CSV table of C-alpha atoms in Angstrom, one decimal:
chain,number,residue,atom,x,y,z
A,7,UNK,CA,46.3,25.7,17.1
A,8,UNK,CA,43.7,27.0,15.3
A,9,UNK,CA,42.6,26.1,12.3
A,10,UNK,CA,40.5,28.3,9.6
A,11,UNK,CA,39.0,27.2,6.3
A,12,UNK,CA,38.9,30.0,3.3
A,13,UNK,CA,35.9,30.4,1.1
A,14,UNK,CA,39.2,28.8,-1.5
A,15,UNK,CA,39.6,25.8,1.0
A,16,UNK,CA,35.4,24.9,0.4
A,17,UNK,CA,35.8,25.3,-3.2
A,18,UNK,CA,38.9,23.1,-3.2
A,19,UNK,CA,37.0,20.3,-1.6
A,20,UNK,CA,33.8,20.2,-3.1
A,21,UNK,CA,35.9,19.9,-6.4
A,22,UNK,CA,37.9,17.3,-5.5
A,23,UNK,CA,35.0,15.1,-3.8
A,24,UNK,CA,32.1,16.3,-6.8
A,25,UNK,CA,32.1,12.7,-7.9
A,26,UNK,CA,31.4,11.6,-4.6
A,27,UNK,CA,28.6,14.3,-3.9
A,28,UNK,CA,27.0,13.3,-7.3
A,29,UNK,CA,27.0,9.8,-6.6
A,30,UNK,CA,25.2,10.0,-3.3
A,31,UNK,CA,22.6,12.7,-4.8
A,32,UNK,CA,22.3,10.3,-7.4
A,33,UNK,CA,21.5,7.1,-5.3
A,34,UNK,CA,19.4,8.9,-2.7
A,35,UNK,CA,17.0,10.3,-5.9
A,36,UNK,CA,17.0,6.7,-7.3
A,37,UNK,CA,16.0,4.8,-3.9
A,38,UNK,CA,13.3,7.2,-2.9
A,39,UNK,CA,12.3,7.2,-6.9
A,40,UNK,CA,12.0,3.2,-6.5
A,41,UNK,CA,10.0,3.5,-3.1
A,42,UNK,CA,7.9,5.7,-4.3
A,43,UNK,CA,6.5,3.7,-7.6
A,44,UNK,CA,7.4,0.4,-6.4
A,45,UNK,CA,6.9,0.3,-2.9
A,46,UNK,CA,4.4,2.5,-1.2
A,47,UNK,CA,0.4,1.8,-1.8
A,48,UNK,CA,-0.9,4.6,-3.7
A,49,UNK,CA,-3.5,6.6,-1.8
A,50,UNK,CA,-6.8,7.9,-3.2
A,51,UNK,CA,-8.8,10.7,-1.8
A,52,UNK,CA,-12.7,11.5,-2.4
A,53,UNK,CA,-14.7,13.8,-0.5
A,54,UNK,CA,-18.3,15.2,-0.1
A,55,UNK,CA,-20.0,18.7,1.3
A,56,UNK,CA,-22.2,18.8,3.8
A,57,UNK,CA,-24.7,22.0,4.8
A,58,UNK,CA,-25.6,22.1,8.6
A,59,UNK,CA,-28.8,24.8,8.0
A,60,UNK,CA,-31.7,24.4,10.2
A,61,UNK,CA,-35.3,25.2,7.9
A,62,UNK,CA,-36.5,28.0,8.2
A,63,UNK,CA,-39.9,28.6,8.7
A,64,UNK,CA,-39.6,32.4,8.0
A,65,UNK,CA,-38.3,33.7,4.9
A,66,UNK,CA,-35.3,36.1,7.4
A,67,UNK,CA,-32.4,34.6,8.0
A,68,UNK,CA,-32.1,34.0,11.9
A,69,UNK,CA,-28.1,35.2,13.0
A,70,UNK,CA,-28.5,33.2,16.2
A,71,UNK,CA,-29.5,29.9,14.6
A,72,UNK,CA,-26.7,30.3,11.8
A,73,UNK,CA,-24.0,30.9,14.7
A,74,UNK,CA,-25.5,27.5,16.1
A,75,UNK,CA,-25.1,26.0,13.5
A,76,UNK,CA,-21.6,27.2,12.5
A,77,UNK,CA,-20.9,25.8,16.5
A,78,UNK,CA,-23.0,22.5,15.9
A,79,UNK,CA,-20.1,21.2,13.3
A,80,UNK,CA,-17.8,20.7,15.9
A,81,UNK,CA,-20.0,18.2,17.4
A,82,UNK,CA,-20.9,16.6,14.3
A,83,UNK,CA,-17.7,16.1,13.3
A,84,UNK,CA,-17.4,13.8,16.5
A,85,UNK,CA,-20.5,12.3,15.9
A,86,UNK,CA,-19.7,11.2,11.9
A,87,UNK,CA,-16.6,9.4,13.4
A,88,UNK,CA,-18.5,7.6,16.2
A,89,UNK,CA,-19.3,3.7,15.9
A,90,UNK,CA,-23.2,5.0,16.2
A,91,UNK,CA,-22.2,6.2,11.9
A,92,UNK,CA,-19.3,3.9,11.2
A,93,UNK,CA,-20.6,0.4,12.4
A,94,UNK,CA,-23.7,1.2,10.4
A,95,UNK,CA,-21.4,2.2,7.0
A,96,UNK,CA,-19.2,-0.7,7.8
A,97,UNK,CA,-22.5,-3.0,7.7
A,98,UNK,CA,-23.9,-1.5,4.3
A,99,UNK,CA,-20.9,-1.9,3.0
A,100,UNK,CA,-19.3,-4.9,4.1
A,101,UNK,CA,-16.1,-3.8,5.0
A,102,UNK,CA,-13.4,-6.0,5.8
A,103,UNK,CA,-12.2,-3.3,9.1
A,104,UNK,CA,-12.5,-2.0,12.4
A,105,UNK,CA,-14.6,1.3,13.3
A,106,UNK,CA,-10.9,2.7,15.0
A,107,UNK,CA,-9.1,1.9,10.8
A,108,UNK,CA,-12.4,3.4,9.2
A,109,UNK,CA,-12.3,6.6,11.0
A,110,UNK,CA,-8.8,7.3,10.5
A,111,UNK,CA,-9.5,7.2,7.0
A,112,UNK,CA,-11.7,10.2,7.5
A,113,UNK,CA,-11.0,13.8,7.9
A,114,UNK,CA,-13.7,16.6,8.3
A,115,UNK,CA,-12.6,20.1,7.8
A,116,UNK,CA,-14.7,23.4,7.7
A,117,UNK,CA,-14.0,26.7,7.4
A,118,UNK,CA,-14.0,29.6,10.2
A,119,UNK,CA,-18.1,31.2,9.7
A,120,UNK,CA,-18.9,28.9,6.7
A,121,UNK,CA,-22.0,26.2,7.4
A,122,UNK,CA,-20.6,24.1,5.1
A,123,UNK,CA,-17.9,21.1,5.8
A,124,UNK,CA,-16.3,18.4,4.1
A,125,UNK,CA,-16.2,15.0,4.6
A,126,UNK,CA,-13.1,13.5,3.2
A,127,UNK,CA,-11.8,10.2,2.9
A,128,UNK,CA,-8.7,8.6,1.9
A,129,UNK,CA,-8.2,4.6,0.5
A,130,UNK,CA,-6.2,2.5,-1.6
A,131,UNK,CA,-9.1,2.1,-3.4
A,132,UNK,CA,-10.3,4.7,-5.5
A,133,UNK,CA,-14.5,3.4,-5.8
A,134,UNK,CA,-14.2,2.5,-2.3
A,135,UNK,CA,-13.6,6.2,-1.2
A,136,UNK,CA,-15.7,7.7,-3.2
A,137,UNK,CA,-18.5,4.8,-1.9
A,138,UNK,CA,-17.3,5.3,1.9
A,139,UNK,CA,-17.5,9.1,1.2
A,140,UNK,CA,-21.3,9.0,0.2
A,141,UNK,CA,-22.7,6.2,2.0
A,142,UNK,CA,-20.9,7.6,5.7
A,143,UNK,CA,-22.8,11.2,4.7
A,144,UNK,CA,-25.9,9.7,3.9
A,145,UNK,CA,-25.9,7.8,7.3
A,146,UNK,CA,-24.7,10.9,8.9
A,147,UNK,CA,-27.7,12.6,7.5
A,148,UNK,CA,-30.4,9.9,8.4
A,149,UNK,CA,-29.1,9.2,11.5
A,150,UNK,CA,-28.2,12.7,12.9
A,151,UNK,CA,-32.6,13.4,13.2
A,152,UNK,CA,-32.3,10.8,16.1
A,153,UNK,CA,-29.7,11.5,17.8
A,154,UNK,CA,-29.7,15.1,18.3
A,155,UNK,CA,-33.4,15.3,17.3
A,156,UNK,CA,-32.5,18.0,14.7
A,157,UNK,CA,-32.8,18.3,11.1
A,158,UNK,CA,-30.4,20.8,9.6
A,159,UNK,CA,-28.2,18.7,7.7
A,160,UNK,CA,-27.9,18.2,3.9
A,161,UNK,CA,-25.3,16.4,1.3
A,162,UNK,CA,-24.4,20.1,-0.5
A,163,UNK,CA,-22.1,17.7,-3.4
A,164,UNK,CA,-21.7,13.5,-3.3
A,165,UNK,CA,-18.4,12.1,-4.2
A,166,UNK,CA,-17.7,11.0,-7.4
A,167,UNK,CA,-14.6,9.1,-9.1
A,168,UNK,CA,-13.0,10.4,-12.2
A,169,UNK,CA,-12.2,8.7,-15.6
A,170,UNK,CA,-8.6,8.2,-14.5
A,171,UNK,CA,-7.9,8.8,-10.6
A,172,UNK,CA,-4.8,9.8,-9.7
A,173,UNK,CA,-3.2,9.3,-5.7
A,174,UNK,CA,-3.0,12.2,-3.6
A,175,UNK,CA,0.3,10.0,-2.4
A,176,UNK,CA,3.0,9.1,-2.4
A,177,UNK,CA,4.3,12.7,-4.7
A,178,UNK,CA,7.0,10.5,-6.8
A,179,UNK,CA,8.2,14.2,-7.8
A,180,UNK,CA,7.9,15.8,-4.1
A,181,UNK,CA,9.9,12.8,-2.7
A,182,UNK,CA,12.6,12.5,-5.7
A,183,UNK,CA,12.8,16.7,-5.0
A,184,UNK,CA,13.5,15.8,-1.2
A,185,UNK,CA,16.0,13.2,-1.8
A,186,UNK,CA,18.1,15.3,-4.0
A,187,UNK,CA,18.4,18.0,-1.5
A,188,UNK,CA,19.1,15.5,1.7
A,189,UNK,CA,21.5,13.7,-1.0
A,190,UNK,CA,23.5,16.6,-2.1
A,191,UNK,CA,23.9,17.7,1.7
A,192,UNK,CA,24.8,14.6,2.8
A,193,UNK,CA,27.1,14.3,-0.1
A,194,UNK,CA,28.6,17.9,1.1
A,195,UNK,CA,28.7,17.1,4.2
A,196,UNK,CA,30.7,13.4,3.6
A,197,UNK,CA,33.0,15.6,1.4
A,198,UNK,CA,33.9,17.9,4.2
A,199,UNK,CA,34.2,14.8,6.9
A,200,UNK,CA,36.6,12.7,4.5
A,201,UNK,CA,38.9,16.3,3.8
A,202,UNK,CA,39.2,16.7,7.9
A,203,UNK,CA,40.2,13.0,8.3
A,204,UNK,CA,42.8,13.4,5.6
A,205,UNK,CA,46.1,14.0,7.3
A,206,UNK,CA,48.2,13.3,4.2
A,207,UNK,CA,50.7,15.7,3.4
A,208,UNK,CA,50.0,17.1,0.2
A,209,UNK,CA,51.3,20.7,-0.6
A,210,UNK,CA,54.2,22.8,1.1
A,211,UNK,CA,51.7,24.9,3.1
A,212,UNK,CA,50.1,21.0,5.0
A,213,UNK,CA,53.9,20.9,5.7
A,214,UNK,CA,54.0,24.3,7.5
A,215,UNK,CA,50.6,23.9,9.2
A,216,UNK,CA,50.9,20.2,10.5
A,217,UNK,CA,54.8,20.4,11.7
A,218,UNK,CA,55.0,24.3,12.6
A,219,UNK,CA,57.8,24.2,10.9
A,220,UNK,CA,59.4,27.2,7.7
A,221,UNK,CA,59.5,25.9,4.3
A,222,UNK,CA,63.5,25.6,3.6
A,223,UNK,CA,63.1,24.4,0.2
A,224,UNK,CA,61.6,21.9,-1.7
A,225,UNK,CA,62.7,19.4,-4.9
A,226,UNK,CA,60.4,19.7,-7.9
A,227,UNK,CA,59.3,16.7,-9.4
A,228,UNK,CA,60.6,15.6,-12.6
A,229,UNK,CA,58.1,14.2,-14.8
A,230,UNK,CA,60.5,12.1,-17.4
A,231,UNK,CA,63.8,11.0,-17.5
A,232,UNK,CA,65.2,9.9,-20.7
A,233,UNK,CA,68.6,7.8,-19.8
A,234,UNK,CA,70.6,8.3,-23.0
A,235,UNK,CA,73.3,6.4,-21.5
């Protein structure tokens, strides 16, 4: 037999299980709310600009060497994240990790025809970014003139830390936002799963759909009986 559920049929059931949809909305807000201030380390982000522009010795602009340099940034975004920059930052600044957990603190992004790109790193700590920021750009910088025997590299802006940093993560708000959405469909979805596994008989029409059967007539329920006897 087949069974069809009216638009009436949905509203029915998200009224009668609202309580339960609520509930679950409410605790999946509350747990990711508690994770995100309680449990997860904040993160903190700094980040410096760096100009690949060879000198010129001419006061024209040279297209050719600009293109270079636009292509060099690939390759000096490799190089920033070698261990020939990172053992040297880790020395300076005695830190307590591996060249593999250094780099993947750092991210390097540049935009399509722009000379410039940013050196960006992420910590728990925010003076420690901001140091790791500056001191792995400054390296970059000296050391860059002997490995590729060029010097076309400059620190456009250094790092600096605010009066009061504030994480780029965890988003308490993003993550409370999420939770209420995968709550309330979860919560929906529960609703809908506890209504199809209810094979009570409730009405006349479950009587007619369950047994296949007509309606001959039914006994209304008498609320109260007063026995004057």
């Amino acid at each position: 037999m087949e069974e069809t559920i009216s638009i009436a049929d949905i509203f029915k059931t998200l009224k009668k299980r609202w309580k339960l949809i609520m509930l679950l909305t409410l605790i999946a807000a509350l747990i990711s709310g508690a994770i995100s201030y309680f449990l997860l380390t904040p993160v903190y982000q700094s980040s410096t600009q760096i100009l690949v522009n060879q000198k010129q010795s001419e006061n024209q602009l040279d297209s050719n060497q600009i293109r270079s340099n636009i292509d060099m940034i690939n390759t000096y975004s490799v190089i920033i994240k070698s261990p020939a920059i990172l053992e040297k930052v880790i020395d300076d600044l005695e830190l307590d990790q591996s060249v593999e957990q250094l780099s993947e603190k750092i991210t390097i992004n540049s935009q399509e025809n722009s000379q410039v790109f940013s050196l960006t790193v992420q910590d728990g700590n925010p003076s420690q970014a901001v140091e790791i920021a500056n001191t792995v750009s400054e390296t970059f910088q000296k050391e860059i003139k002997d490995i590729m025997n060029v010097d076309n590299v400059s620190v456009l802006a250094k790092a600096e830390i605010s009066d009061n940093p504030s994480p780029v993560k965890p988003n308490p708000v993003l993550n409370i936002a999420i939770a209420l959405v995968v709550g309330l469909m979860a919560g929906v979805g529960l609703a809908f799963l506890l209504e199809y596994m209810d094979n009570t008989i409730k009405d006349e029409k479950d009587i007619e759909t369950l047994l296949e059967l007509p309606l001959l007539g039914s006994i209304q329920k008498i609320s109260n009986v007063h026995n004057k006897g």
